[in-house]
Amino acid sequence: MYQDRLIEIVDFAYLRLREKINGGRICIENEASLQLQLASILKSTGELYECSKNELFSIELEKPVLLSDGCFEKSGTTKAKIDVWVSFENLETKTKNSCAIELKFFKYVNHREPNNRYDVFSDIQNLEAYGSFADLGFLIVATDHHHYINKDRYSDGTADFDFRHGKSYEAGTVLTYKTSRPYGDPITLSNSYSFAWDECTNGVHFLKLPVLPRQGFNTYPTIDAA
């Protein structure tokens, strides 16, 4: 019932965040500040969508979640923390939908390659596993470094981890570090993805990727990746 509203809220907040950062209205220095700025816009936007006294928009940062079966590949445990978790519910009918958002912010001066690229796919893997806690999911990546967007090529040992503009991932493909000392275990995702960046000349570039959590709502509307 509330999935459409959550998608509109996230889309609007994402657009305003990009505009404010690249317009110089707000400044982000790290992932924590990106999280706080996005959360502030989400909160004010979400509350505007409360149309009746029974409707409630909620937001949590670093929401702890616990799997009852299996474990998260990223941590190797049953525990994880969702960067930003938002929900919309009707207190009278008990209807509720929720959305998990994972964030990444890569600065040129803190170049950490190729591990940053691996971490992006690891976050997508976590989002897919959030079906018990969220109906919708989004990964948002921000960076001032073109390395992630349009670099000519990556080394053969780490080329699997590629989310450059126009690239895609096919469900079930195994992504592997082909190096003598791998940063992490191979990653396999359940869904297919197409990567489309929102670039800004001499600014911060953004990627917003919709992710469908497993075991979530089975009546999804199409999530627009634009």
PDB file of C-alpha atoms in Angstrom:
ATOM      1  CA  MET A   1       0.000   0.000   0.000  1.00  0.00           C
ATOM      2  CA  TYR A   2       2.744   2.456   0.951  1.00  0.00           C
ATOM      3  CA  GLN A   3       5.495   1.247  -1.340  1.00  0.00           C
ATOM      4  CA  ASP A   4       4.768   3.889  -3.983  1.00  0.00           C
ATOM      5  CA  ARG A   5       5.031   6.640  -1.379  1.00  0.00           C
ATOM      6  CA  LEU A   6       8.341   5.316  -0.085  1.00  0.00           C
ATOM      7  CA  ILE A   7       9.777   5.228  -3.607  1.00  0.00           C
ATOM      8  CA  GLU A   8       8.642   8.833  -4.195  1.00  0.00           C
ATOM      9  CA  ILE A   9      10.130   9.929  -0.871  1.00  0.00           C
ATOM     10  CA  VAL A  10      13.494   8.303  -1.570  1.00  0.00           C
ATOM     11  CA  ASP A  11      13.604   9.609  -5.156  1.00  0.00           C
ATOM     12  CA  PHE A  12      12.820  13.155  -4.026  1.00  0.00           C
ATOM     13  CA  ALA A  13      15.314  13.090  -1.149  1.00  0.00           C
ATOM     14  CA  TYR A  14      18.023  11.665  -3.416  1.00  0.00           C
ATOM     15  CA  LEU A  15      17.514  14.426  -5.989  1.00  0.00           C
ATOM     16  CA  ARG A  16      17.517  17.185  -3.366  1.00  0.00           C
ATOM     17  CA  LEU A  17      20.654  15.715  -1.740  1.00  0.00           C
ATOM     18  CA  ARG A  18      22.527  15.753  -5.046  1.00  0.00           C
ATOM     19  CA  GLU A  19      21.432  19.299  -5.786  1.00  0.00           C
ATOM     20  CA  LYS A  20      22.333  20.654  -2.357  1.00  0.00           C
ATOM     21  CA  ILE A  21      25.768  19.020  -2.308  1.00  0.00           C
ATOM     22  CA  ASN A  22      26.723  20.059  -5.824  1.00  0.00           C
ATOM     23  CA  GLY A  23      25.182  23.486  -5.382  1.00  0.00           C
ATOM     24  CA  GLY A  24      27.364  24.088  -2.337  1.00  0.00           C
ATOM     25  CA  ARG A  25      24.427  24.386   0.052  1.00  0.00           C
ATOM     26  CA  ILE A  26      25.687  21.516   2.210  1.00  0.00           C
ATOM     27  CA  CYS A  27      29.115  19.931   2.546  1.00  0.00           C
ATOM     28  CA  ILE A  28      29.913  16.280   3.121  1.00  0.00           C
ATOM     29  CA  GLU A  29      33.320  15.082   4.223  1.00  0.00           C
ATOM     30  CA  ASN A  30      32.618  11.416   4.927  1.00  0.00           C
ATOM     31  CA  GLU A  31      29.975   8.702   4.812  1.00  0.00           C
ATOM     32  CA  ALA A  32      28.560   9.676   8.212  1.00  0.00           C
ATOM     33  CA  SER A  33      27.818  13.232   7.075  1.00  0.00           C
ATOM     34  CA  LEU A  34      26.238  11.893   3.875  1.00  0.00           C
ATOM     35  CA  GLN A  35      24.031   9.657   6.009  1.00  0.00           C
ATOM     36  CA  LEU A  36      22.934  12.506   8.268  1.00  0.00           C
ATOM     37  CA  GLN A  37      22.161  14.879   5.400  1.00  0.00           C
ATOM     38  CA  LEU A  38      20.123  12.253   3.557  1.00  0.00           C
ATOM     39  CA  ALA A  39      18.275  11.318   6.753  1.00  0.00           C
ATOM     40  CA  SER A  40      17.364  14.957   7.397  1.00  0.00           C
ATOM     41  CA  ILE A  41      15.836  15.345   3.937  1.00  0.00           C
ATOM     42  CA  LEU A  42      14.068  11.971   4.171  1.00  0.00           C
ATOM     43  CA  LYS A  43      12.494  12.889   7.506  1.00  0.00           C
ATOM     44  CA  SER A  44      11.114  16.243   6.391  1.00  0.00           C
ATOM     45  CA  THR A  45       9.924  14.797   3.071  1.00  0.00           C
ATOM     46  CA  GLY A  46       8.389  11.663   4.589  1.00  0.00           C
ATOM     47  CA  GLU A  47       6.362  13.656   7.101  1.00  0.00           C
ATOM     48  CA  LEU A  48       4.811  15.644   4.249  1.00  0.00           C
ATOM     49  CA  TYR A  49       3.341  12.375   2.960  1.00  0.00           C
ATOM     50  CA  GLU A  50       1.424  11.724   6.193  1.00  0.00           C
ATOM     51  CA  CYS A  51      -2.082  12.484   4.931  1.00  0.00           C
ATOM     52  CA  SER A  52      -4.186  11.333   7.874  1.00  0.00           C
ATOM     53  CA  LYS A  53      -3.878  11.204  11.666  1.00  0.00           C
ATOM     54  CA  ASN A  54      -3.333   7.433  11.479  1.00  0.00           C
ATOM     55  CA  GLU A  55      -0.386   7.580   9.065  1.00  0.00           C
ATOM     56  CA  LEU A  56       3.158   7.629  10.397  1.00  0.00           C
ATOM     57  CA  PHE A  57       6.497   7.981   8.634  1.00  0.00           C
ATOM     58  CA  SER A  58       9.486   6.701  10.619  1.00  0.00           C
ATOM     59  CA  ILE A  59      13.242   6.722  10.115  1.00  0.00           C
ATOM     60  CA  GLU A  60      16.122   4.948  11.859  1.00  0.00           C
ATOM     61  CA  LEU A  61      19.873   5.203  11.365  1.00  0.00           C
ATOM     62  CA  GLU A  62      22.165   2.209  11.847  1.00  0.00           C
ATOM     63  CA  LYS A  63      19.148  -0.020  12.447  1.00  0.00           C
ATOM     64  CA  PRO A  64      20.305  -3.350  13.945  1.00  0.00           C
ATOM     65  CA  VAL A  65      18.785  -6.453  12.343  1.00  0.00           C
ATOM     66  CA  LEU A  66      19.120 -10.129  13.170  1.00  0.00           C
ATOM     67  CA  LEU A  67      18.592 -13.064  10.817  1.00  0.00           C
ATOM     68  CA  SER A  68      16.670 -15.985  12.245  1.00  0.00           C
ATOM     69  CA  ASP A  69      18.078 -18.322   9.604  1.00  0.00           C
ATOM     70  CA  GLY A  70      21.475 -18.246   7.906  1.00  0.00           C
ATOM     71  CA  CYS A  71      23.979 -15.385   8.095  1.00  0.00           C
ATOM     72  CA  PHE A  72      24.987 -12.263   6.252  1.00  0.00           C
ATOM     73  CA  GLU A  73      27.849 -12.961   3.868  1.00  0.00           C
ATOM     74  CA  LYS A  74      29.404  -9.560   4.554  1.00  0.00           C
ATOM     75  CA  SER A  75      29.839 -10.073   8.298  1.00  0.00           C
ATOM     76  CA  GLY A  76      29.691 -13.854   8.473  1.00  0.00           C
ATOM     77  CA  THR A  77      27.209 -13.476  11.342  1.00  0.00           C
ATOM     78  CA  THR A  78      23.452 -13.203  11.820  1.00  0.00           C
ATOM     79  CA  LYS A  79      23.771  -9.487  12.617  1.00  0.00           C
ATOM     80  CA  ALA A  80      23.870  -6.388  10.439  1.00  0.00           C
ATOM     81  CA  LYS A  81      23.121  -2.677  10.643  1.00  0.00           C
ATOM     82  CA  ILE A  82      21.096  -0.924   7.961  1.00  0.00           C
ATOM     83  CA  ASP A  83      22.530   2.538   7.232  1.00  0.00           C
ATOM     84  CA  VAL A  84      19.113   4.179   6.818  1.00  0.00           C
ATOM     85  CA  TRP A  85      15.757   2.464   7.340  1.00  0.00           C
ATOM     86  CA  VAL A  86      12.462   4.206   6.628  1.00  0.00           C
ATOM     87  CA  SER A  87       8.893   2.998   6.992  1.00  0.00           C
ATOM     88  CA  PHE A  88       5.349   4.163   6.372  1.00  0.00           C
ATOM     89  CA  GLU A  89       2.447   2.690   8.280  1.00  0.00           C
ATOM     90  CA  ASN A  90      -1.191   3.102   9.157  1.00  0.00           C
ATOM     91  CA  LEU A  91      -1.619   2.842  12.916  1.00  0.00           C
ATOM     92  CA  GLU A  92      -5.281   1.896  12.581  1.00  0.00           C
ATOM     93  CA  THR A  93      -5.091  -0.812   9.904  1.00  0.00           C
ATOM     94  CA  LYS A  94      -1.531  -1.914  10.843  1.00  0.00           C
ATOM     95  CA  THR A  95      -0.543  -1.728   7.165  1.00  0.00           C
ATOM     96  CA  LYS A  96       3.189  -1.095   6.924  1.00  0.00           C
ATOM     97  CA  ASN A  97       5.925  -0.995   4.299  1.00  0.00           C
ATOM     98  CA  SER A  98       9.607  -0.268   4.792  1.00  0.00           C
ATOM     99  CA  CYS A  99      12.741   0.507   2.826  1.00  0.00           C
ATOM    100  CA  ALA A 100      16.437  -0.162   3.544  1.00  0.00           C
ATOM    101  CA  ILE A 101      19.134   2.153   2.196  1.00  0.00           C
ATOM    102  CA  GLU A 102      22.856   1.433   2.187  1.00  0.00           C
ATOM    103  CA  LEU A 103      25.330   4.251   1.524  1.00  0.00           C
ATOM    104  CA  LYS A 104      28.863   4.523   0.213  1.00  0.00           C
ATOM    105  CA  PHE A 105      30.997   7.674  -0.148  1.00  0.00           C
ATOM    106  CA  PHE A 106      34.377   7.450  -1.866  1.00  0.00           C
ATOM    107  CA  LYS A 107      36.696  10.471  -1.952  1.00  0.00           C
ATOM    108  CA  TYR A 108      39.590  10.852  -4.360  1.00  0.00           C
ATOM    109  CA  VAL A 109      41.982  11.722  -1.550  1.00  0.00           C
ATOM    110  CA  ASN A 110      41.112   8.488   0.276  1.00  0.00           C
ATOM    111  CA  HIS A 111      41.615   6.235  -2.729  1.00  0.00           C
ATOM    112  CA  ARG A 112      41.150   2.670  -1.525  1.00  0.00           C
ATOM    113  CA  GLU A 113      41.122   0.451  -4.546  1.00  0.00           C
ATOM    114  CA  PRO A 114      39.993  -2.072  -5.544  1.00  0.00           C
ATOM    115  CA  ASN A 115      38.451  -2.830  -2.154  1.00  0.00           C
ATOM    116  CA  ASN A 116      35.871  -0.051  -2.430  1.00  0.00           C
ATOM    117  CA  ARG A 117      34.410  -1.721  -5.506  1.00  0.00           C
ATOM    118  CA  TYR A 118      34.152  -5.021  -3.670  1.00  0.00           C
ATOM    119  CA  ASP A 119      32.376  -3.297  -0.768  1.00  0.00           C
ATOM    120  CA  VAL A 120      29.714  -1.931  -3.112  1.00  0.00           C
ATOM    121  CA  PHE A 121      28.782  -5.416  -4.282  1.00  0.00           C
ATOM    122  CA  SER A 122      28.930  -6.626  -0.693  1.00  0.00           C
ATOM    123  CA  ASP A 123      26.352  -3.984   0.274  1.00  0.00           C
ATOM    124  CA  ILE A 124      24.112  -5.049  -2.613  1.00  0.00           C
ATOM    125  CA  GLN A 125      24.368  -8.619  -1.305  1.00  0.00           C
ATOM    126  CA  ASN A 126      23.283  -7.440   2.146  1.00  0.00           C
ATOM    127  CA  LEU A 127      20.355  -5.485   0.701  1.00  0.00           C
ATOM    128  CA  GLU A 128      19.159  -8.617  -1.068  1.00  0.00           C
ATOM    129  CA  ALA A 129      19.187 -10.402   2.304  1.00  0.00           C
ATOM    130  CA  TYR A 130      17.024  -7.782   4.048  1.00  0.00           C
ATOM    131  CA  GLY A 131      13.725  -9.390   3.006  1.00  0.00           C
ATOM    132  CA  SER A 132      12.693  -9.975   6.615  1.00  0.00           C
ATOM    133  CA  PHE A 133      13.167  -6.298   7.447  1.00  0.00           C
ATOM    134  CA  ALA A 134      12.352  -4.293   4.314  1.00  0.00           C
ATOM    135  CA  ASP A 135      10.087  -4.419   1.285  1.00  0.00           C
ATOM    136  CA  LEU A 136      12.301  -2.143  -0.789  1.00  0.00           C
ATOM    137  CA  GLY A 137      16.004  -1.439  -0.965  1.00  0.00           C
ATOM    138  CA  PHE A 138      18.350   1.132  -2.466  1.00  0.00           C
ATOM    139  CA  LEU A 139      22.102   1.472  -2.677  1.00  0.00           C
ATOM    140  CA  ILE A 140      23.373   5.047  -2.974  1.00  0.00           C
ATOM    141  CA  VAL A 141      27.016   5.660  -3.894  1.00  0.00           C
ATOM    142  CA  ALA A 142      28.597   9.119  -3.972  1.00  0.00           C
ATOM    143  CA  THR A 143      32.111   9.946  -5.167  1.00  0.00           C
ATOM    144  CA  ASP A 144      34.279  12.753  -6.541  1.00  0.00           C
ATOM    145  CA  HIS A 145      36.491  10.215  -8.354  1.00  0.00           C
ATOM    146  CA  HIS A 146      35.873   9.220 -11.995  1.00  0.00           C
ATOM    147  CA  HIS A 147      37.679   5.939 -11.347  1.00  0.00           C
ATOM    148  CA  TYR A 148      34.336   4.349 -10.439  1.00  0.00           C
ATOM    149  CA  ILE A 149      32.395   5.824 -13.317  1.00  0.00           C
ATOM    150  CA  ASN A 150      34.328   5.824 -16.574  1.00  0.00           C
ATOM    151  CA  LYS A 151      37.850   4.474 -16.050  1.00  0.00           C
ATOM    152  CA  ASP A 152      39.032   2.781 -19.250  1.00  0.00           C
ATOM    153  CA  ARG A 153      39.609  -0.616 -17.627  1.00  0.00           C
ATOM    154  CA  TYR A 154      40.355  -2.330 -14.343  1.00  0.00           C
ATOM    155  CA  SER A 155      43.115  -4.856 -13.698  1.00  0.00           C
ATOM    156  CA  ASP A 156      42.310  -8.440 -14.676  1.00  0.00           C
ATOM    157  CA  GLY A 157      42.524  -9.548 -11.046  1.00  0.00           C
ATOM    158  CA  THR A 158      39.678  -7.303  -9.890  1.00  0.00           C
ATOM    159  CA  ALA A 159      37.744  -6.604 -13.097  1.00  0.00           C
ATOM    160  CA  ASP A 160      34.718  -8.598 -11.880  1.00  0.00           C
ATOM    161  CA  PHE A 161      33.790  -5.802  -9.480  1.00  0.00           C
ATOM    162  CA  ASP A 162      32.641  -3.240 -12.002  1.00  0.00           C
ATOM    163  CA  PHE A 163      29.747  -0.796 -11.604  1.00  0.00           C
ATOM    164  CA  ARG A 164      30.905   1.851 -14.075  1.00  0.00           C
ATOM    165  CA  HIS A 165      28.291   3.824 -15.961  1.00  0.00           C
ATOM    166  CA  GLY A 166      26.536   1.637 -18.527  1.00  0.00           C
ATOM    167  CA  LYS A 167      27.815  -1.642 -17.064  1.00  0.00           C
ATOM    168  CA  SER A 168      25.521  -4.429 -15.877  1.00  0.00           C
ATOM    169  CA  TYR A 169      25.490  -7.514 -13.700  1.00  0.00           C
ATOM    170  CA  GLU A 170      23.639 -10.732 -14.572  1.00  0.00           C
ATOM    171  CA  ALA A 171      21.976 -12.645 -11.747  1.00  0.00           C
ATOM    172  CA  GLY A 172      23.972 -15.648 -10.579  1.00  0.00           C
ATOM    173  CA  THR A 173      27.330 -14.444 -11.899  1.00  0.00           C
ATOM    174  CA  VAL A 174      30.165 -15.209  -9.477  1.00  0.00           C
ATOM    175  CA  LEU A 175      32.395 -12.202  -8.783  1.00  0.00           C
ATOM    176  CA  THR A 176      35.904 -13.184  -7.702  1.00  0.00           C
ATOM    177  CA  TYR A 177      39.138 -11.543  -6.648  1.00  0.00           C
ATOM    178  CA  LYS A 178      41.658 -13.194  -8.944  1.00  0.00           C
ATOM    179  CA  THR A 179      44.642 -12.097  -6.883  1.00  0.00           C
ATOM    180  CA  SER A 180      47.133 -13.914  -4.678  1.00  0.00           C
ATOM    181  CA  ARG A 181      45.635 -12.316  -1.558  1.00  0.00           C
ATOM    182  CA  PRO A 182      41.893 -11.767  -2.109  1.00  0.00           C
ATOM    183  CA  TYR A 183      40.256  -8.964  -0.126  1.00  0.00           C
ATOM    184  CA  GLY A 184      37.095 -11.028   0.344  1.00  0.00           C
ATOM    185  CA  ASP A 185      35.218 -14.163  -0.623  1.00  0.00           C
ATOM    186  CA  PRO A 186      33.491 -14.482  -4.019  1.00  0.00           C
ATOM    187  CA  ILE A 187      30.125 -12.705  -4.276  1.00  0.00           C
ATOM    188  CA  THR A 188      27.038 -13.951  -6.110  1.00  0.00           C
ATOM    189  CA  LEU A 189      23.897 -11.798  -6.340  1.00  0.00           C
ATOM    190  CA  SER A 190      20.334 -12.980  -6.820  1.00  0.00           C
ATOM    191  CA  ASN A 191      19.144 -10.185  -9.110  1.00  0.00           C
ATOM    192  CA  SER A 192      20.384  -8.551 -12.306  1.00  0.00           C
ATOM    193  CA  TYR A 193      21.431  -4.890 -12.243  1.00  0.00           C
ATOM    194  CA  SER A 194      22.185  -2.040 -14.639  1.00  0.00           C
ATOM    195  CA  PHE A 195      24.390   0.785 -13.404  1.00  0.00           C
ATOM    196  CA  ALA A 196      23.583   4.375 -14.408  1.00  0.00           C
ATOM    197  CA  TRP A 197      25.423   7.250 -12.763  1.00  0.00           C
ATOM    198  CA  ASP A 198      24.169  10.805 -12.279  1.00  0.00           C
ATOM    199  CA  GLU A 199      27.356  12.689 -13.084  1.00  0.00           C
ATOM    200  CA  CYS A 200      28.238  16.249 -12.159  1.00  0.00           C
ATOM    201  CA  THR A 201      31.103  18.122 -13.833  1.00  0.00           C
ATOM    202  CA  ASN A 202      33.729  18.922 -11.197  1.00  0.00           C
ATOM    203  CA  GLY A 203      31.337  17.809  -8.474  1.00  0.00           C
ATOM    204  CA  VAL A 204      30.119  14.739  -6.618  1.00  0.00           C
ATOM    205  CA  HIS A 205      28.744  11.949  -8.793  1.00  0.00           C
ATOM    206  CA  PHE A 206      25.899   9.748  -7.588  1.00  0.00           C
ATOM    207  CA  LEU A 207      24.578   6.262  -8.271  1.00  0.00           C
ATOM    208  CA  LYS A 208      21.163   5.135  -6.994  1.00  0.00           C
ATOM    209  CA  LEU A 209      20.524   1.437  -7.477  1.00  0.00           C
ATOM    210  CA  PRO A 210      17.169  -0.190  -6.600  1.00  0.00           C
ATOM    211  CA  VAL A 211      17.543  -3.597  -4.946  1.00  0.00           C
ATOM    212  CA  LEU A 212      14.758  -6.106  -4.363  1.00  0.00           C
ATOM    213  CA  PRO A 213      15.220  -7.872  -0.999  1.00  0.00           C
ATOM    214  CA  ARG A 214      14.557 -11.608  -1.017  1.00  0.00           C
ATOM    215  CA  GLN A 215      11.474 -12.824   0.869  1.00  0.00           C
ATOM    216  CA  GLY A 216      10.043  -9.331   0.779  1.00  0.00           C
ATOM    217  CA  PHE A 217       6.748  -8.143  -0.626  1.00  0.00           C
ATOM    218  CA  ASN A 218       5.781 -10.109  -3.746  1.00  0.00           C
ATOM    219  CA  THR A 219       3.626  -7.360  -5.236  1.00  0.00           C
ATOM    220  CA  TYR A 220       6.298  -4.777  -5.980  1.00  0.00           C
ATOM    221  CA  PRO A 221       5.705  -1.914  -8.321  1.00  0.00           C
ATOM    222  CA  THR A 222       8.600  -1.436 -10.711  1.00  0.00           C
ATOM    223  CA  ILE A 223      11.405   0.501  -8.988  1.00  0.00           C
ATOM    224  CA  ASP A 224      12.624   3.259 -11.274  1.00  0.00           C
ATOM    225  CA  ALA A 225      16.426   3.407 -11.220  1.00  0.00           C
ATOM    226  CA  ALA A 226      16.463   6.936 -12.652  1.00  0.00           C
TER     227      ALA A 226
END
